[in-house]
Amino acid sequence: MTKAVRLGLLYPEGGGEYEYYQFAEALDWRVQPLVLAAHLAGGDENHQPAALRETGSLRRLEFSARRLAHLKPDAALWACTSGSFIVGRKGAEAQIAAIAAICDCPSSSTSLAFVAALRHLGTMRVGVLASYIEETSRAFVSFLGEHGVEIAGFEWHGAPGGNDAYEMPVELFLRSARAIDGPKIDAFLIPDTAIAGFPILRALETELGKPVLAANQVTLWEGLRLAGWREAVPGFGRLMDRF
């Protein structure tokens, strides 16, 4: 790439957004994360399905996208897994169509980025390590099913909101992955952009020898792909080795 890639990221309140800057720094700022806060409905209970549907409403997203459009991103991402899968496949597609129209650039969301990443890796049998409450975690499983993804293992951890998810220790996800790992699982998914996923995926890929996809990672990968980036980025998971 001859110029820095400008990635527009509509990011809900959480905690893991610093990973976008760590990633950009590792690339000598050839990637510029343009992070704008998108308000989460529901307060500390923002992982409740009703709150997430309001968070992911087109009215809210269009308001945020109009602010992001001023920064002229090369690609725009709705960087909220739960706020995109909660409305199902058609709803998620409507979200990114609205953002793309306002920002005048390619657009996607974290949920759709998970699907795109799995297809790119050529695997559709996964283990899901979800931070959310059970109902919301199962909504993610349902969303994956709409795209033909087979769930071969599933754990949820009951975080009522993004702040609680951010506080979850790395070891919790390592234990869960070990508990469900088996020959039927080809990759692990860690949804929720509130989670700082790079330390988790590095540890799991080393220990289990399988690709691990985390929310902020797939969001960055999808944004770069949409912007035309084709250079491997070592050190950020197997996915980032392939564009």
Tab-separated table of C-alpha atoms in Angstrom:
chain	number	residue	atom	x	y	z
A	1	MET	CA	0.000	0.000	0.000
A	2	THR	CA	1.363	3.423	-0.934
A	3	LYS	CA	-0.739	5.375	1.542
A	4	ALA	CA	-2.131	4.732	4.981
A	5	VAL	CA	-5.417	2.839	5.066
A	6	ARG	CA	-8.109	4.770	6.924
A	7	LEU	CA	-10.409	2.382	8.770
A	8	GLY	CA	-13.596	3.880	10.150
A	9	LEU	CA	-14.698	1.983	13.254
A	10	LEU	CA	-18.058	2.599	14.906
A	11	TYR	CA	-17.193	1.124	18.282
A	12	PRO	CA	-19.570	0.647	21.225
A	13	GLU	CA	-18.607	1.405	24.786
A	14	GLY	CA	-16.437	-1.453	26.027
A	15	GLY	CA	-12.728	-1.592	26.664
A	16	GLY	CA	-10.824	-3.406	23.936
A	17	GLU	CA	-10.598	-0.572	21.429
A	18	TYR	CA	-6.952	0.068	22.286
A	19	GLU	CA	-6.147	-3.072	20.269
A	20	TYR	CA	-6.847	-1.118	17.080
A	21	TYR	CA	-4.102	1.330	18.007
A	22	GLN	CA	-1.659	-1.390	19.022
A	23	PHE	CA	-2.221	-3.008	15.643
A	24	ALA	CA	-1.694	0.281	13.808
A	25	GLU	CA	1.452	1.026	15.782
A	26	ALA	CA	2.884	-2.388	14.871
A	27	LEU	CA	2.423	-1.422	11.219
A	28	ASP	CA	4.112	1.966	11.644
A	29	TRP	CA	0.713	3.633	11.302
A	30	ARG	CA	0.199	2.494	7.708
A	31	VAL	CA	-3.235	1.680	9.073
A	32	GLN	CA	-5.085	4.579	10.672
A	33	PRO	CA	-7.969	3.549	12.967
A	34	LEU	CA	-10.674	6.215	13.014
A	35	VAL	CA	-12.610	5.136	16.094
A	36	LEU	CA	-15.914	6.853	16.873
A	37	ALA	CA	-17.991	5.866	19.892
A	38	ALA	CA	-21.426	4.423	19.180
A	39	HIS	CA	-23.715	4.578	22.195
A	40	LEU	CA	-24.910	1.282	23.667
A	41	ALA	CA	-28.483	1.050	24.913
A	42	GLY	CA	-29.193	-0.740	28.164
A	43	GLY	CA	-26.585	0.680	30.512
A	44	ASP	CA	-24.703	-2.017	32.410
A	45	GLU	CA	-27.131	-4.621	31.002
A	46	ASN	CA	-26.249	-3.855	27.389
A	47	HIS	CA	-25.922	-7.529	26.406
A	48	GLN	CA	-29.679	-8.011	26.781
A	49	PRO	CA	-31.269	-8.776	23.379
A	50	ALA	CA	-33.776	-5.909	23.587
A	51	ALA	CA	-31.019	-3.414	24.369
A	52	LEU	CA	-28.852	-4.782	21.569
A	53	ARG	CA	-31.639	-4.422	19.018
A	54	GLU	CA	-31.886	-0.759	19.968
A	55	THR	CA	-28.095	-0.380	19.843
A	56	GLY	CA	-28.069	-1.849	16.349
A	57	SER	CA	-31.094	0.054	15.069
A	58	LEU	CA	-30.658	1.774	11.729
A	59	ARG	CA	-31.596	5.084	13.336
A	60	ARG	CA	-28.647	4.909	15.730
A	61	LEU	CA	-26.205	3.564	13.173
A	62	GLU	CA	-27.088	6.173	10.577
A	63	PHE	CA	-26.518	8.911	13.158
A	64	SER	CA	-23.051	7.511	13.922
A	65	ALA	CA	-22.251	6.930	10.257
A	66	ARG	CA	-22.982	10.553	9.399
A	67	ARG	CA	-20.307	11.589	11.889
A	68	LEU	CA	-17.856	9.025	10.551
A	69	ALA	CA	-18.404	10.139	6.955
A	70	HIS	CA	-16.612	13.442	7.680
A	71	LEU	CA	-13.374	11.468	8.185
A	72	LYS	CA	-13.575	9.876	4.702
A	73	PRO	CA	-12.609	6.299	5.623
A	74	ASP	CA	-11.464	3.780	3.030
A	75	ALA	CA	-13.714	1.197	4.697
A	76	ALA	CA	-16.291	1.538	7.475
A	77	LEU	CA	-16.996	-1.119	10.117
A	78	TRP	CA	-19.814	-1.536	12.605
A	79	ALA	CA	-17.434	-2.863	15.239
A	80	CYS	CA	-20.008	-4.496	17.488
A	81	THR	CA	-20.563	-8.226	17.253
A	82	SER	CA	-23.701	-8.457	19.373
A	83	GLY	CA	-25.232	-5.308	17.903
A	84	SER	CA	-24.974	-6.857	14.447
A	85	PHE	CA	-25.825	-10.539	14.906
A	86	ILE	CA	-28.814	-9.778	17.147
A	87	VAL	CA	-30.824	-8.603	14.123
A	88	GLY	CA	-30.105	-11.727	12.086
A	89	ARG	CA	-28.555	-12.081	8.666
A	90	LYS	CA	-30.919	-9.748	6.787
A	91	GLY	CA	-30.751	-7.151	9.534
A	92	ALA	CA	-26.937	-7.254	9.577
A	93	GLU	CA	-26.849	-6.823	5.816
A	94	ALA	CA	-29.214	-3.841	6.095
A	95	GLN	CA	-26.922	-2.274	8.702
A	96	ILE	CA	-23.850	-2.336	6.499
A	97	ALA	CA	-25.786	-1.178	3.443
A	98	ALA	CA	-26.900	1.905	5.388
A	99	ILE	CA	-23.366	2.650	6.619
A	100	ALA	CA	-21.887	2.162	3.144
A	101	ALA	CA	-24.403	4.545	1.606
A	102	ILE	CA	-23.655	7.296	4.111
A	103	CYS	CA	-19.871	6.874	4.242
A	104	ASP	CA	-19.542	6.218	0.504
A	105	CYS	CA	-17.102	3.335	1.002
A	106	PRO	CA	-17.176	-0.450	1.475
A	107	SER	CA	-18.695	-1.469	4.792
A	108	SER	CA	-19.106	-4.505	7.002
A	109	SER	CA	-19.683	-5.473	10.625
A	110	THR	CA	-17.867	-7.677	13.096
A	111	SER	CA	-20.473	-10.442	12.830
A	112	LEU	CA	-20.261	-10.545	9.055
A	113	ALA	CA	-16.467	-10.349	9.312
A	114	PHE	CA	-16.473	-13.598	11.311
A	115	VAL	CA	-18.348	-15.311	8.484
A	116	ALA	CA	-16.060	-13.842	5.816
A	117	ALA	CA	-12.971	-14.922	7.763
A	118	LEU	CA	-14.216	-18.496	8.145
A	119	ARG	CA	-14.911	-18.741	4.441
A	120	HIS	CA	-11.484	-17.317	3.676
A	121	LEU	CA	-9.851	-19.928	5.909
A	122	GLY	CA	-11.949	-22.663	4.344
A	123	THR	CA	-13.435	-23.926	7.601
A	124	MET	CA	-17.021	-23.881	8.823
A	125	ARG	CA	-16.831	-26.133	11.938
A	126	VAL	CA	-16.162	-24.020	14.989
A	127	GLY	CA	-16.113	-23.754	18.731
A	128	VAL	CA	-17.716	-20.589	20.151
A	129	LEU	CA	-16.402	-18.965	23.346
A	130	ALA	CA	-18.967	-16.259	24.029
A	131	SER	CA	-18.789	-13.670	26.775
A	132	TYR	CA	-22.522	-12.895	26.718
A	133	ILE	CA	-25.516	-14.103	28.675
A	134	GLU	CA	-26.990	-17.365	27.384
A	135	GLU	CA	-29.806	-15.903	25.269
A	136	THR	CA	-27.482	-13.517	23.480
A	137	SER	CA	-24.803	-16.174	23.047
A	138	ARG	CA	-27.358	-18.450	21.413
A	139	ALA	CA	-28.385	-15.624	19.092
A	140	PHE	CA	-24.785	-15.551	17.816
A	141	VAL	CA	-24.913	-19.310	17.228
A	142	SER	CA	-28.173	-18.838	15.319
A	143	PHE	CA	-26.625	-16.092	13.187
A	144	LEU	CA	-23.699	-18.344	12.295
A	145	GLY	CA	-26.148	-21.085	11.399
A	146	GLU	CA	-27.829	-18.764	8.905
A	147	HIS	CA	-24.486	-18.713	7.077
A	148	GLY	CA	-23.934	-22.467	7.142
A	149	VAL	CA	-21.458	-22.514	10.031
A	150	GLU	CA	-21.510	-25.722	12.085
A	151	ILE	CA	-21.183	-25.246	15.850
A	152	ALA	CA	-19.122	-28.150	17.184
A	153	GLY	CA	-18.597	-26.692	20.679
A	154	PHE	CA	-20.169	-23.860	22.643
A	155	GLU	CA	-19.464	-22.043	25.931
A	156	TRP	CA	-20.918	-18.809	27.282
A	157	HIS	CA	-19.750	-16.818	30.291
A	158	GLY	CA	-22.734	-14.696	31.314
A	159	ALA	CA	-21.392	-11.134	31.118
A	160	PRO	CA	-24.404	-8.773	31.361
A	161	GLY	CA	-22.543	-5.995	29.528
A	162	GLY	CA	-19.377	-5.038	27.710
A	163	ASN	CA	-17.583	-3.707	30.780
A	164	ASP	CA	-17.971	-7.049	32.510
A	165	ALA	CA	-16.759	-8.871	29.409
A	166	TYR	CA	-13.659	-6.698	29.253
A	167	GLU	CA	-12.772	-7.669	32.834
A	168	MET	CA	-12.849	-11.403	32.081
A	169	PRO	CA	-9.370	-12.939	32.466
A	170	VAL	CA	-7.530	-14.605	29.597
A	171	GLU	CA	-7.388	-17.872	31.537
A	172	LEU	CA	-11.202	-18.116	31.530
A	173	PHE	CA	-11.226	-18.405	27.737
A	174	LEU	CA	-8.271	-20.782	27.745
A	175	ARG	CA	-10.084	-23.127	30.137
A	176	SER	CA	-13.260	-22.992	28.061
A	177	ALA	CA	-11.407	-23.745	24.844
A	178	ARG	CA	-9.644	-26.712	26.407
A	179	ALA	CA	-12.961	-28.017	27.737
A	180	ILE	CA	-14.673	-28.149	24.349
A	181	ASP	CA	-11.713	-28.817	22.058
A	182	GLY	CA	-11.849	-31.921	19.915
A	183	PRO	CA	-11.388	-33.219	16.367
A	184	LYS	CA	-14.694	-31.765	15.182
A	185	ILE	CA	-13.562	-28.178	15.905
A	186	ASP	CA	-11.439	-26.595	13.188
A	187	ALA	CA	-11.366	-23.041	14.602
A	188	PHE	CA	-12.414	-21.089	17.698
A	189	LEU	CA	-14.448	-17.887	17.708
A	190	ILE	CA	-14.328	-15.263	20.457
A	191	PRO	CA	-17.051	-12.691	19.765
A	192	ASP	CA	-17.406	-9.340	21.582
A	193	THR	CA	-15.245	-6.370	20.628
A	194	ALA	CA	-15.151	-5.328	24.289
A	195	ILE	CA	-12.677	-8.167	24.848
A	196	ALA	CA	-8.993	-7.612	24.179
A	197	GLY	CA	-8.644	-10.762	22.121
A	198	PHE	CA	-5.073	-10.715	20.811
A	199	PRO	CA	-3.496	-12.225	23.971
A	200	ILE	CA	-6.173	-14.937	24.033
A	201	LEU	CA	-5.848	-15.933	20.402
A	202	ARG	CA	-2.054	-15.997	20.528
A	203	ALA	CA	-2.101	-18.311	23.541
A	204	LEU	CA	-4.761	-20.604	22.092
A	205	GLU	CA	-3.257	-20.864	18.629
A	206	THR	CA	0.067	-21.839	20.196
A	207	GLU	CA	-1.456	-24.395	22.542
A	208	LEU	CA	-4.184	-25.945	20.377
A	209	GLY	CA	-2.721	-25.492	16.906
A	210	LYS	CA	-5.974	-24.193	15.413
A	211	PRO	CA	-7.007	-20.782	14.063
A	212	VAL	CA	-8.614	-18.533	16.649
A	213	LEU	CA	-10.747	-15.604	15.512
A	214	ALA	CA	-11.365	-12.732	17.931
A	215	ALA	CA	-13.742	-9.836	17.374
A	216	ASN	CA	-11.300	-6.940	17.026
A	217	GLN	CA	-8.983	-9.084	14.902
A	218	VAL	CA	-11.649	-10.040	12.347
A	219	THR	CA	-12.928	-6.453	12.277
A	220	LEU	CA	-9.471	-5.183	11.333
A	221	TRP	CA	-8.930	-7.996	8.822
A	222	GLU	CA	-12.262	-7.357	7.099
A	223	GLY	CA	-11.681	-3.619	6.981
A	224	LEU	CA	-8.230	-4.035	5.474
A	225	ARG	CA	-9.521	-6.561	2.956
A	226	LEU	CA	-12.310	-4.225	1.869
A	227	ALA	CA	-9.802	-1.379	1.533
A	228	GLY	CA	-7.587	-3.453	-0.772
A	229	TRP	CA	-4.832	-4.464	1.660
A	230	ARG	CA	-3.102	-7.729	0.640
A	231	GLU	CA	-0.004	-7.846	2.879
A	232	ALA	CA	0.387	-10.455	5.624
A	233	VAL	CA	0.560	-9.055	9.158
A	234	PRO	CA	2.412	-11.597	11.327
A	235	GLY	CA	1.897	-11.734	15.067
A	236	PHE	CA	-1.860	-11.150	15.088
A	237	GLY	CA	-3.163	-14.634	14.476
A	238	ARG	CA	-3.252	-17.016	11.546
A	239	LEU	CA	-6.011	-15.043	9.864
A	240	MET	CA	-3.744	-12.033	9.464
A	241	ASP	CA	-1.242	-14.155	7.552
A	242	ARG	CA	-3.755	-14.487	4.711
A	243	PHE	CA	-5.545	-11.816	2.676
